[in-house]
Coordinates of C-alpha atoms and ligand atoms in Angstrom, one line a residue:
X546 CA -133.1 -112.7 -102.7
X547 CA -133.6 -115.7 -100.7
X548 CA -130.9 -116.9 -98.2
X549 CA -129.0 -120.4 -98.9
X550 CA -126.7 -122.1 -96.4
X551 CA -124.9 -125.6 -96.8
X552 CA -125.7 -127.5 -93.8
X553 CA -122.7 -130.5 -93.3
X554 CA -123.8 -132.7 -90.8
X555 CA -120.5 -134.3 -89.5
X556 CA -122.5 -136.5 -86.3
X557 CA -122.3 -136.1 -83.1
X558 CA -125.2 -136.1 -79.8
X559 CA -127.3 -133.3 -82.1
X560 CA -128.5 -136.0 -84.8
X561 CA -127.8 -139.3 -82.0
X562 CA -130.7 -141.7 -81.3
X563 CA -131.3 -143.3 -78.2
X564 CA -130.4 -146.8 -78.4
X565 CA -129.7 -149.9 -75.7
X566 CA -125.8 -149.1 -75.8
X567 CA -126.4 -145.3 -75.2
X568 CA -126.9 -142.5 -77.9
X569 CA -125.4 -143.3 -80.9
X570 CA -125.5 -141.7 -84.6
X571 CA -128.1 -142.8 -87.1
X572 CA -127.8 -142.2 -91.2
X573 CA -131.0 -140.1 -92.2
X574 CA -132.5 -139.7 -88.3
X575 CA -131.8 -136.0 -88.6
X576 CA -133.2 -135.4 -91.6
X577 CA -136.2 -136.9 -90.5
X578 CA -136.1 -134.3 -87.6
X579 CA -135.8 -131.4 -90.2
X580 CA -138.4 -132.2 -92.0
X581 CA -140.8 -132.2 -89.0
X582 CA -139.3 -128.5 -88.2
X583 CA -142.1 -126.3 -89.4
X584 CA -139.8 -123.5 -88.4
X585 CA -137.2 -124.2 -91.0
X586 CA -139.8 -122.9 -94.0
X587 CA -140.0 -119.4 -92.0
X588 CA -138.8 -116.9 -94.5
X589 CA -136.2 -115.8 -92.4
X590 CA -134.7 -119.1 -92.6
X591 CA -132.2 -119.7 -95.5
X592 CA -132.8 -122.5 -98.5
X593 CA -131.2 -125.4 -97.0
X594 CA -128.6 -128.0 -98.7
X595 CA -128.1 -130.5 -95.9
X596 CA -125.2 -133.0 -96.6
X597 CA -125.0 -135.9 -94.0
X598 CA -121.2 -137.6 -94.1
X599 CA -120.9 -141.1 -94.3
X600 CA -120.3 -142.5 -91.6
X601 CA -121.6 -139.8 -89.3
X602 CA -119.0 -139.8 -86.4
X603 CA -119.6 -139.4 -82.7
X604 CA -116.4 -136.5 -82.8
X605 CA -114.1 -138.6 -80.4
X606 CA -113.7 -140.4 -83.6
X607 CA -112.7 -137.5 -85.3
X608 CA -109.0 -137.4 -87.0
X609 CA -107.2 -134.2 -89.2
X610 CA -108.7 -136.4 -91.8
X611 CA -111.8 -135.5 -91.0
X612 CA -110.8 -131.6 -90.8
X613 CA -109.4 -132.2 -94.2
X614 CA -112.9 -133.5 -95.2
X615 CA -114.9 -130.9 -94.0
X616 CA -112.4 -128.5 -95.6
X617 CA -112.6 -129.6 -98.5
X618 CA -116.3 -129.6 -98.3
X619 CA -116.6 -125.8 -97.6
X620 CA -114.4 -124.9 -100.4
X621 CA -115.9 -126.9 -103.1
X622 CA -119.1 -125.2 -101.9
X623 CA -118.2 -121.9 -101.4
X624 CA -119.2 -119.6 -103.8
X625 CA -122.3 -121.4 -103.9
X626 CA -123.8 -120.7 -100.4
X627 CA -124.0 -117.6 -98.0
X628 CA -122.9 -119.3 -95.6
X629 CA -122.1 -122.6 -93.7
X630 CA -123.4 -124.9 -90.8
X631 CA -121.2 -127.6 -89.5
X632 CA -123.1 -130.1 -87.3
X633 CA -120.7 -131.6 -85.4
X634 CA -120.0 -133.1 -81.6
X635 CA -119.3 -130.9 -79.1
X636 CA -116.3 -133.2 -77.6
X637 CA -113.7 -132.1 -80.1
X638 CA -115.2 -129.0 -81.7
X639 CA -112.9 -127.0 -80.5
X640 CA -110.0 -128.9 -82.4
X641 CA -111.8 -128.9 -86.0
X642 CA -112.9 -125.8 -85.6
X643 CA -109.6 -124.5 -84.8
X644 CA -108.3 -126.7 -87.5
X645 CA -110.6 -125.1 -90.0
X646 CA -109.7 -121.6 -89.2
X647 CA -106.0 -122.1 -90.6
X648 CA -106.3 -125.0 -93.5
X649 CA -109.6 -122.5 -95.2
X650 CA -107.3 -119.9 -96.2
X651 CA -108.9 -116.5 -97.2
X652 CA -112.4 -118.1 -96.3
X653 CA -115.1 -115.1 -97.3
X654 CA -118.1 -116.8 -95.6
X655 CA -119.2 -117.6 -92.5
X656 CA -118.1 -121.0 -91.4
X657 CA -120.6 -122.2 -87.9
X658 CA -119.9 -125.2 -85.7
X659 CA -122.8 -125.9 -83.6
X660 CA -124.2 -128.8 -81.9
X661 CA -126.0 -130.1 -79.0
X662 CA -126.1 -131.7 -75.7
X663 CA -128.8 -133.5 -75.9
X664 CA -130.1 -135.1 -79.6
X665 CA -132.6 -132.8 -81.3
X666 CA -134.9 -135.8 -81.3
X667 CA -135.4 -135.9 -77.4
X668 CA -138.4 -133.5 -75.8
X669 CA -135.8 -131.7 -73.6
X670 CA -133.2 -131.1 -76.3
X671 CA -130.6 -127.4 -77.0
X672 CA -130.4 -128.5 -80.5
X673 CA -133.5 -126.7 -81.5
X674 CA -132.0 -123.5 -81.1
X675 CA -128.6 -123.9 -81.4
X676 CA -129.4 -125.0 -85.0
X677 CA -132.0 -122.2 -86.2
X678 CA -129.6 -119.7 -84.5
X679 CA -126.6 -120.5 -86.1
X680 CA -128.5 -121.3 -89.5
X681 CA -129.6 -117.6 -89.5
X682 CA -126.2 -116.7 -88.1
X683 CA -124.8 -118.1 -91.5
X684 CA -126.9 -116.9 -93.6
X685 CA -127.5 -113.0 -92.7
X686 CA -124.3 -112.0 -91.1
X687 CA -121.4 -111.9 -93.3
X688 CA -118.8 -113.1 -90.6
X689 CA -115.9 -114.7 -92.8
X690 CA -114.7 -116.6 -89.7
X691 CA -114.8 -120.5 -88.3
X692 CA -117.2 -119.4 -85.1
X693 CA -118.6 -122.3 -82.6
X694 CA -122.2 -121.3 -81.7
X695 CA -123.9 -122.4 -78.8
X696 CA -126.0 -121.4 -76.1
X697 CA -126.1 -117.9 -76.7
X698 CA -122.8 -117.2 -77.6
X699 CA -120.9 -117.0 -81.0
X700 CA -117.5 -117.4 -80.5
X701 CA -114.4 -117.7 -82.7
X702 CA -113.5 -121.4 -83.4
X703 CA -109.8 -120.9 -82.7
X704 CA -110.8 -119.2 -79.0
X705 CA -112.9 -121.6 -77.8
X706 CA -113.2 -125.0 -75.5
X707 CA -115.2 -126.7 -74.5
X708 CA -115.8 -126.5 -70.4
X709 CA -118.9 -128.2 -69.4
X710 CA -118.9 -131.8 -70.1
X711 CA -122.9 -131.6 -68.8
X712 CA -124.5 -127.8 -69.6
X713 CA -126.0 -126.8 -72.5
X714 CA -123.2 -123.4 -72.3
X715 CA -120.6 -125.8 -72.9
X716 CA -117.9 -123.4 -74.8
X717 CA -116.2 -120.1 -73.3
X718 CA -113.7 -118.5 -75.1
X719 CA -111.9 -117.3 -71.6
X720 CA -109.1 -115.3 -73.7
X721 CA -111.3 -113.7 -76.1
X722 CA -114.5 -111.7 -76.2
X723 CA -117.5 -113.4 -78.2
X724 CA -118.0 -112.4 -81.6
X725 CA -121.4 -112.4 -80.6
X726 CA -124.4 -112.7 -78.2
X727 CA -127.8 -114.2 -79.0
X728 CA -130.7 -113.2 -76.8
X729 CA -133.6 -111.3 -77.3
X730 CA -131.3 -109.6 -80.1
X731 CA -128.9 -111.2 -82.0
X732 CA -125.6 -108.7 -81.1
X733 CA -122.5 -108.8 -83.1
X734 CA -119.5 -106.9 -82.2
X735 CA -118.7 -106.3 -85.7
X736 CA -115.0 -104.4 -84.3
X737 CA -113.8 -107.8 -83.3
X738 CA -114.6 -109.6 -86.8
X739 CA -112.0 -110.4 -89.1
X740 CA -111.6 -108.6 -92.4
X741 CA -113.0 -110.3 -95.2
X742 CA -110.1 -111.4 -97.5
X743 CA -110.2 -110.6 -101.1
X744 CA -108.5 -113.5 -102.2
X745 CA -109.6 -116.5 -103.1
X746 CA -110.5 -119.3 -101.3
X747 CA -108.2 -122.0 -100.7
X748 CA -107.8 -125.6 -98.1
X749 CA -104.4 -126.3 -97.0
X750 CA -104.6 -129.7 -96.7
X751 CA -102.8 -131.4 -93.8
X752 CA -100.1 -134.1 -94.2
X753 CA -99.0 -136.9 -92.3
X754 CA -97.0 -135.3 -89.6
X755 CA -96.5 -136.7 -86.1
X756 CA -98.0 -133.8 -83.6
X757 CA -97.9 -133.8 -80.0
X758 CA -99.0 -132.5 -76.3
X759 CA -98.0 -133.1 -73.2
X760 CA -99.2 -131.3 -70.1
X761 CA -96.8 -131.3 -66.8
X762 CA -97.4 -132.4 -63.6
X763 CA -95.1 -132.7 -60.3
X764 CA -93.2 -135.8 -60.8
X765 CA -92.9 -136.0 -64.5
X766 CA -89.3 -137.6 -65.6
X767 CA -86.8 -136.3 -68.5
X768 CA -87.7 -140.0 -69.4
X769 CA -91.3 -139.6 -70.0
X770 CA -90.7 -136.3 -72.0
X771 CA -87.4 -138.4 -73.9
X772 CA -90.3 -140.5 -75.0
X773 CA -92.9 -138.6 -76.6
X774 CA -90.2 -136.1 -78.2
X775 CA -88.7 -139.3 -80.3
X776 CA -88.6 -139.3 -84.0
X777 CA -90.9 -138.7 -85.8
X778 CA -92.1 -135.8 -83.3
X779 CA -92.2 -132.6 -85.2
X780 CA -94.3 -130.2 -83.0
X781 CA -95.3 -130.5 -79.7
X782 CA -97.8 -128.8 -77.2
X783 CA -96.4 -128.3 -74.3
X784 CA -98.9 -127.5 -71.4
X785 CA -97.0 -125.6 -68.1
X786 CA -97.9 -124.3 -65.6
X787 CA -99.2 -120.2 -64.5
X788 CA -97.3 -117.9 -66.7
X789 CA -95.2 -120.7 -68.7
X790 CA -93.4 -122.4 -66.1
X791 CA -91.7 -125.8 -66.4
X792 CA -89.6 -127.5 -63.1
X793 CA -86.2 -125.9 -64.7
X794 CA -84.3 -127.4 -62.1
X795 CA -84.8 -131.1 -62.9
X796 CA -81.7 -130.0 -65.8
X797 CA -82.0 -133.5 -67.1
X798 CA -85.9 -132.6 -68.4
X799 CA -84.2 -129.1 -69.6
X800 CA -81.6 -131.0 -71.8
X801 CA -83.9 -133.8 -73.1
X802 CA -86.3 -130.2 -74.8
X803 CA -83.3 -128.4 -75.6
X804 CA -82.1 -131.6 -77.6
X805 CA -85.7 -131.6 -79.4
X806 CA -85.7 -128.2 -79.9
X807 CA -82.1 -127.9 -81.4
X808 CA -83.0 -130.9 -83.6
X809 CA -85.6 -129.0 -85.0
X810 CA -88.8 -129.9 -82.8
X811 CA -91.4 -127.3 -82.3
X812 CA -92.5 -126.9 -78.9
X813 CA -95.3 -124.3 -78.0
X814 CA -95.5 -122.8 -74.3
X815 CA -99.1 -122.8 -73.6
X816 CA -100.7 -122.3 -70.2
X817 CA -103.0 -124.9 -68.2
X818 CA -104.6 -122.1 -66.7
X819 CA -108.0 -121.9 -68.5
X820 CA -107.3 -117.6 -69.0
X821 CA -104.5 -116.0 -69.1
X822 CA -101.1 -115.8 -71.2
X823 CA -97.5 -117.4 -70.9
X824 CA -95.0 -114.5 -70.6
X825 CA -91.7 -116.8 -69.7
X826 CA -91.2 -114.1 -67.1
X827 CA -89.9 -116.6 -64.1
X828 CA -87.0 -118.3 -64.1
X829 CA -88.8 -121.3 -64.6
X830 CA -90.3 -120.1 -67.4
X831 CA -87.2 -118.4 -69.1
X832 CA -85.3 -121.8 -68.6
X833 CA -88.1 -123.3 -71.5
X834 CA -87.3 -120.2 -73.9
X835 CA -83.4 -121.2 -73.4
X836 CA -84.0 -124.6 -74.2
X837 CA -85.5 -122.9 -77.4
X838 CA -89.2 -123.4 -76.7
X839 CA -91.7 -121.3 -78.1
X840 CA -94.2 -118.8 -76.7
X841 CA -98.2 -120.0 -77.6
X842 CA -99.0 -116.7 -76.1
X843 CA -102.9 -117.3 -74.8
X844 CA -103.6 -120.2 -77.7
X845 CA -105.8 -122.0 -76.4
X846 CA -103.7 -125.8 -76.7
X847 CA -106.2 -126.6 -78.9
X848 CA -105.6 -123.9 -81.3
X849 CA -101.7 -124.5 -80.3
X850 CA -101.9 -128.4 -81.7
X851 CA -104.1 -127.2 -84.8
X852 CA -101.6 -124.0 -85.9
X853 CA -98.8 -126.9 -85.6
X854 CA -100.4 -129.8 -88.3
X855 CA -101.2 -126.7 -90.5
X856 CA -97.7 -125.4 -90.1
X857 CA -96.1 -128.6 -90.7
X858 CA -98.0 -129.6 -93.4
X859 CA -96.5 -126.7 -95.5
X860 CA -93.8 -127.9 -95.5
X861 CA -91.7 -124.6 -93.9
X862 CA -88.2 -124.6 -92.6
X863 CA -88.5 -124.9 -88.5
X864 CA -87.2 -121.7 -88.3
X865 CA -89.7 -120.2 -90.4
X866 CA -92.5 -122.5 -88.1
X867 CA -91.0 -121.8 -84.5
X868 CA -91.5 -117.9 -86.1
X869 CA -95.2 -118.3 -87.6
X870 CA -96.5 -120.2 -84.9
X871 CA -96.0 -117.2 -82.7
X872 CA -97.7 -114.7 -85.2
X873 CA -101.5 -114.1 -85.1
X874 CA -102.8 -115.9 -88.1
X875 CA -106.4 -116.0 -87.8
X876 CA -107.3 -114.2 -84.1
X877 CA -105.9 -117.1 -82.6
X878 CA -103.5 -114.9 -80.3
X879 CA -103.5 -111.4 -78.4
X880 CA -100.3 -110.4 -79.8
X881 CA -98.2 -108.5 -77.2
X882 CA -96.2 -105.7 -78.5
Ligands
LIG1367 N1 -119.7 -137.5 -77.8 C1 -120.4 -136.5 -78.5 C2 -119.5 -136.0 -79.7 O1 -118.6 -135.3 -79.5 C3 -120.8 -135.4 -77.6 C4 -121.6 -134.3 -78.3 O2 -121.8 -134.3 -79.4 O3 -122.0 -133.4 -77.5 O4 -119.8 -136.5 -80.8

């Protein structure tokens, strides 16, 4: 039976037009595109419903609202489709697709962010393939994740960042493997992909709760930190350095996250270090767990952020949070036992 996949196009440089002020979205200029794309009536390729969002969004625009919107887009469709494309910029891909792994709870399909460098319009573009590839991705392998494909490489959403600001490989997941590799072959190591759930699809949506990061440098003041904790802070991301090391002996910044944490803040520990995990195994790192931060483990901080706006917006006792934020809830950690 023929293949169908939902194709949500979000914005971003994939569907841009040149114009005088630089490259900017355009309603209907993709579609155009697509219909010139002989290669989309292949009969590999899938029957396509293409939904373009109104407005389409260049994705440093992009809010949890829009997470919610996509969310609420994939699970309206879901039992329809085989699988999902989500065109989307690449700046802040990693976030919703981070974002989308925890709010579609017990998602059964495969859910692909892709995008482009440069717009598929232009002679020179990646768009081209990154599209075809992760439209075939969706619709013939049965991967019931959130995944980022570009360039080759299917990675899971929650793993990945984005690292090249200028190359069409723009996302490594440096603490996780790829869920898959697209060359001659199209490789996927099925081992690493997550069960499928037998429940039933379901979007937690996100609430209005006051989310935060902060990454250290030499030099920052108890003052500076005093001031992004305030009320109404719930969660913080707290980027240190190496292993998960803070400056424990300025005991004036120690007491202003202690004072979050005891009144119920969430602070991760996440590393700056691009690989690698926070083990809180220096001093300077055990001083943060006595203060009552947190261990991200190797979240990336974007998955970090994401895992705290869906924690938050269920509404659990901090207790329960500082707990489940540690946990691996969608492959977003290497759990150490
Ligand atoms: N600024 C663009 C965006 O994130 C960049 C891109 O799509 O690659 O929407």
């Amino acid at each position: 039976m023929a293949r169908s996949v939902y194709l949500a196009h979000t914005g971003g440089t994939i569907g841009m037009k040149r114009t005088a002020k630089g490259y900017a979205p355009k309603p209907g200029y993709l579609a155009e595109h697509l219909a010139a794309m002989p290669e989309l009536q292949a009969p590999d390729m899938p029957r396509l419903a293409v939904r373009e969002y109104t407005p389409l969004l260049d994705s440093a625009d992009m809010t949890p609202h829009d997470w919610e919107r996509i969310g609420r887009d994939i699970v309206a469709h879901h039992d329809q489709y085989d699988g999902f494309v989500v065109l989307h910029g690449t700046d802040t891909m990693a976030y919703s697709a981070s974002a989308l792994s925890f709010m579609l709870e017990q998602l059964a399909k495969p859910v692909i962010l892709t995008g482009s460098q440069i717009p598929l319009a232009e002679v020179r573009s990646d768009a081209r393939e990154n599209l075809i590839t992760s439209l075939l991705l969706a619709a013939h392998y049965p991967i019931p994740e959130v995944c980022i494909y570009l360039s080759g490489q299917l990675l899971r959403g929650n793993r990945a960042r984005k690292v090249s600001a200028s190359g069409f490989d723009a996302f490594a997941s440096p603490n996780a493997p790829p869920l898959g590799t697209v060359g001659v072959e199209i490789t996927i190591a099925w081992e690493r992909v997550r069960p499928k759930p037998r429940a039933e699809v379901a979007l937690q949506p996100l609430l209005e709760v006051s989310v935060g990061a902060l990454r250290l440098f030499p030099g920052i003041t108890a003052g500076i930190v005093e001031n992004l904790l305030r009320e109404p802070v719930r969660g913080m991301v707290l980027e240190t350095y190496g292993a998960g090391n803070a400056p424990a002996r300025d005991t004036a910044l120690m007491g202003v996250l202690e004072a979050a944490c005891a009144r119920g803040v969430v602070i991760v520990n996440c590393t700056q270090c691009l690989r690698g995990s926070v083990m809180m195994s220096y001093a300077t790192g055990q001083a943060l767990q006595q203060a009552g931060v947190v261990s991200g483990h190797d979240m990336t901080p974007e998955a970090a952020l994401t895992k705290l706006f869906y924690l938050l917006s269920k509404g659990l006792p901090s207790q329960e949070i500082r707990h489940l934020v540690q946990q691996d809830l969608r492959g977003e950690l290497t759990s150490i036992v």
